[in-house]
Amino acid sequence: MGVGVKVYPLKAEEVLVCEPNPPRNVVFSADGSVAPCPYLRIPKKGDIPRIFMHKEYRVPQTFFGNINEEDFLAVWNKEPYKKFREIFEERSRAGQEASSSLRPLSELCRTCYKAYGI
């Protein structure tokens, strides 16, 4: 019938790079803030509540600048943003090399189901 379907696994297994793909994608929120993924910058004040594996967590809203105040490339090239993306880039390279030592996920991402392919 020509309808596209995406099926997600029912078992959580850590992936090299999550679906939002922070090394290659960016999220601009309504206020102009630049975030690495939509799950780290939601339209809410304060920390983001998460339920992960039956436990509650609070994750700080994460963004690296604002395009209303700075040039996008200046934000993209900020050291903290580069370090955040670097984690996924290293994980991707390690996976391509079949390395057994993967860099751990960012603390911000460890409680996100997208980091486990769900």
PDB file of C-alpha atoms in Angstrom:
ATOM      1  CA  MET A   1       0.000   0.000   0.000  1.00  0.00           C
ATOM      2  CA  GLY A   2       3.062   2.255  -0.030  1.00  0.00           C
ATOM      3  CA  VAL A   3       2.930   3.110   3.676  1.00  0.00           C
ATOM      4  CA  GLY A   4       6.341   3.426   5.339  1.00  0.00           C
ATOM      5  CA  VAL A   5       6.713   1.682   8.669  1.00  0.00           C
ATOM      6  CA  LYS A   6       9.508   1.909  11.233  1.00  0.00           C
ATOM      7  CA  VAL A   7       9.665  -0.981  13.673  1.00  0.00           C
ATOM      8  CA  TYR A   8      11.531  -0.492  16.934  1.00  0.00           C
ATOM      9  CA  PRO A   9      13.054  -3.382  18.896  1.00  0.00           C
ATOM     10  CA  LEU A  10      11.395  -4.550  22.077  1.00  0.00           C
ATOM     11  CA  LYS A  11      14.723  -5.169  23.792  1.00  0.00           C
ATOM     12  CA  ALA A  12      16.938  -2.267  24.859  1.00  0.00           C
ATOM     13  CA  GLU A  13      20.450  -2.618  23.442  1.00  0.00           C
ATOM     14  CA  GLU A  14      22.909   0.267  23.455  1.00  0.00           C
ATOM     15  CA  VAL A  15      23.462   1.677  19.961  1.00  0.00           C
ATOM     16  CA  LEU A  16      26.590   3.422  18.684  1.00  0.00           C
ATOM     17  CA  VAL A  17      24.722   6.584  17.673  1.00  0.00           C
ATOM     18  CA  CYS A  18      21.108   7.257  18.562  1.00  0.00           C
ATOM     19  CA  GLU A  19      18.371   8.040  16.050  1.00  0.00           C
ATOM     20  CA  PRO A  20      18.581  11.846  16.522  1.00  0.00           C
ATOM     21  CA  ASN A  21      22.237  11.503  15.355  1.00  0.00           C
ATOM     22  CA  PRO A  22      23.799  14.476  17.202  1.00  0.00           C
ATOM     23  CA  PRO A  23      27.034  14.534  15.147  1.00  0.00           C
ATOM     24  CA  ARG A  24      25.054  15.233  11.967  1.00  0.00           C
ATOM     25  CA  ASN A  25      21.819  16.877  13.132  1.00  0.00           C
ATOM     26  CA  VAL A  26      20.876  19.879  15.206  1.00  0.00           C
ATOM     27  CA  VAL A  27      17.691  21.041  16.898  1.00  0.00           C
ATOM     28  CA  PHE A  28      16.569  24.680  16.953  1.00  0.00           C
ATOM     29  CA  SER A  29      13.939  25.314  19.594  1.00  0.00           C
ATOM     30  CA  ALA A  30      11.253  27.981  19.267  1.00  0.00           C
ATOM     31  CA  ASP A  31      13.314  30.408  21.357  1.00  0.00           C
ATOM     32  CA  GLY A  32      16.356  29.970  19.072  1.00  0.00           C
ATOM     33  CA  SER A  33      18.393  27.744  21.359  1.00  0.00           C
ATOM     34  CA  VAL A  34      20.613  25.184  19.642  1.00  0.00           C
ATOM     35  CA  ALA A  35      20.472  21.657  21.054  1.00  0.00           C
ATOM     36  CA  PRO A  36      22.034  18.352  20.039  1.00  0.00           C
ATOM     37  CA  CYS A  37      18.729  16.472  20.169  1.00  0.00           C
ATOM     38  CA  PRO A  38      15.017  17.098  20.744  1.00  0.00           C
ATOM     39  CA  TYR A  39      15.043  15.034  23.949  1.00  0.00           C
ATOM     40  CA  LEU A  40      17.480  17.421  25.637  1.00  0.00           C
ATOM     41  CA  ARG A  41      15.624  20.652  24.890  1.00  0.00           C
ATOM     42  CA  ILE A  42      11.901  20.393  25.381  1.00  0.00           C
ATOM     43  CA  PRO A  43       9.436  23.277  25.751  1.00  0.00           C
ATOM     44  CA  LYS A  44       9.381  23.237  29.532  1.00  0.00           C
ATOM     45  CA  LYS A  45      11.140  25.226  32.237  1.00  0.00           C
ATOM     46  CA  GLY A  46      13.644  23.435  34.389  1.00  0.00           C
ATOM     47  CA  ASP A  47      15.002  19.914  34.288  1.00  0.00           C
ATOM     48  CA  ILE A  48      13.474  17.242  32.107  1.00  0.00           C
ATOM     49  CA  PRO A  49      11.824  14.410  34.040  1.00  0.00           C
ATOM     50  CA  ARG A  50      12.505  10.940  32.622  1.00  0.00           C
ATOM     51  CA  ILE A  51      11.353   7.486  33.549  1.00  0.00           C
ATOM     52  CA  PHE A  52      13.970   4.976  32.443  1.00  0.00           C
ATOM     53  CA  MET A  53      13.969   1.306  33.362  1.00  0.00           C
ATOM     54  CA  HIS A  54      11.391   1.920  36.117  1.00  0.00           C
ATOM     55  CA  LYS A  55      13.398   4.713  37.773  1.00  0.00           C
ATOM     56  CA  GLU A  56      12.861   8.453  37.669  1.00  0.00           C
ATOM     57  CA  TYR A  57      15.669  10.754  36.547  1.00  0.00           C
ATOM     58  CA  ARG A  58      16.017  14.492  36.029  1.00  0.00           C
ATOM     59  CA  VAL A  59      18.076  15.652  33.078  1.00  0.00           C
ATOM     60  CA  PRO A  60      19.118  19.273  32.632  1.00  0.00           C
ATOM     61  CA  GLN A  61      17.848  21.160  29.617  1.00  0.00           C
ATOM     62  CA  THR A  62      20.865  21.111  27.312  1.00  0.00           C
ATOM     63  CA  PHE A  63      21.686  23.627  24.622  1.00  0.00           C
ATOM     64  CA  PHE A  64      24.904  25.229  23.485  1.00  0.00           C
ATOM     65  CA  GLY A  65      23.856  28.682  22.369  1.00  0.00           C
ATOM     66  CA  ASN A  66      21.119  30.674  20.701  1.00  0.00           C
ATOM     67  CA  ILE A  67      20.923  31.628  17.019  1.00  0.00           C
ATOM     68  CA  ASN A  68      19.101  34.840  17.952  1.00  0.00           C
ATOM     69  CA  GLU A  69      22.265  35.958  19.739  1.00  0.00           C
ATOM     70  CA  GLU A  70      25.116  34.162  17.922  1.00  0.00           C
ATOM     71  CA  ASP A  71      26.029  32.883  14.482  1.00  0.00           C
ATOM     72  CA  PHE A  72      25.105  29.201  14.093  1.00  0.00           C
ATOM     73  CA  LEU A  73      28.658  28.157  13.178  1.00  0.00           C
ATOM     74  CA  ALA A  74      29.960  29.887  16.293  1.00  0.00           C
ATOM     75  CA  VAL A  75      27.553  27.791  18.375  1.00  0.00           C
ATOM     76  CA  TRP A  76      28.327  24.579  16.434  1.00  0.00           C
ATOM     77  CA  ASN A  77      32.060  25.066  16.977  1.00  0.00           C
ATOM     78  CA  LYS A  78      31.900  25.786  20.715  1.00  0.00           C
ATOM     79  CA  GLU A  79      34.141  23.417  22.636  1.00  0.00           C
ATOM     80  CA  PRO A  80      31.403  21.903  24.866  1.00  0.00           C
ATOM     81  CA  TYR A  81      29.240  21.187  21.804  1.00  0.00           C
ATOM     82  CA  LYS A  82      32.177  19.658  19.933  1.00  0.00           C
ATOM     83  CA  LYS A  83      32.963  17.443  22.943  1.00  0.00           C
ATOM     84  CA  PHE A  84      29.344  16.273  23.089  1.00  0.00           C
ATOM     85  CA  ARG A  85      29.358  15.301  19.393  1.00  0.00           C
ATOM     86  CA  GLU A  86      32.807  13.755  19.695  1.00  0.00           C
ATOM     87  CA  ILE A  87      31.453  11.022  21.982  1.00  0.00           C
ATOM     88  CA  PHE A  88      29.177   9.764  19.206  1.00  0.00           C
ATOM     89  CA  GLU A  89      31.814  10.186  16.516  1.00  0.00           C
ATOM     90  CA  GLU A  90      34.268   8.056  18.526  1.00  0.00           C
ATOM     91  CA  ARG A  91      31.600   5.440  19.218  1.00  0.00           C
ATOM     92  CA  SER A  92      30.779   5.269  15.517  1.00  0.00           C
ATOM     93  CA  ARG A  93      34.451   4.831  14.546  1.00  0.00           C
ATOM     94  CA  ALA A  94      34.950   2.155  17.209  1.00  0.00           C
ATOM     95  CA  GLY A  95      31.922   0.256  15.900  1.00  0.00           C
ATOM     96  CA  GLN A  96      33.236   0.355  12.336  1.00  0.00           C
ATOM     97  CA  GLU A  97      36.569  -0.987  13.550  1.00  0.00           C
ATOM     98  CA  ALA A  98      34.819  -3.712  15.588  1.00  0.00           C
ATOM     99  CA  SER A  99      36.554  -2.403  18.696  1.00  0.00           C
ATOM    100  CA  SER A 100      35.539  -3.873  22.024  1.00  0.00           C
ATOM    101  CA  SER A 101      36.157  -0.624  23.913  1.00  0.00           C
ATOM    102  CA  LEU A 102      33.359   1.833  23.287  1.00  0.00           C
ATOM    103  CA  ARG A 103      33.450   5.273  24.802  1.00  0.00           C
ATOM    104  CA  PRO A 104      30.615   5.508  27.345  1.00  0.00           C
ATOM    105  CA  LEU A 105      27.515   7.471  26.477  1.00  0.00           C
ATOM    106  CA  SER A 106      27.221  11.018  27.721  1.00  0.00           C
ATOM    107  CA  GLU A 107      25.720  11.220  31.202  1.00  0.00           C
ATOM    108  CA  LEU A 108      22.841  13.135  29.577  1.00  0.00           C
ATOM    109  CA  CYS A 109      22.100  10.230  27.235  1.00  0.00           C
ATOM    110  CA  ARG A 110      22.410   7.192  29.526  1.00  0.00           C
ATOM    111  CA  THR A 111      18.786   7.416  30.599  1.00  0.00           C
ATOM    112  CA  CYS A 112      17.332   8.010  27.123  1.00  0.00           C
ATOM    113  CA  TYR A 113      15.638   5.117  25.358  1.00  0.00           C
ATOM    114  CA  LYS A 114      16.903   6.397  21.987  1.00  0.00           C
ATOM    115  CA  ALA A 115      20.444   5.497  23.135  1.00  0.00           C
ATOM    116  CA  TYR A 116      19.217   1.897  23.293  1.00  0.00           C
ATOM    117  CA  GLY A 117      17.509   1.806  19.942  1.00  0.00           C
ATOM    118  CA  ILE A 118      13.991   2.257  21.259  1.00  0.00           C
TER     119      ILE A 118
END
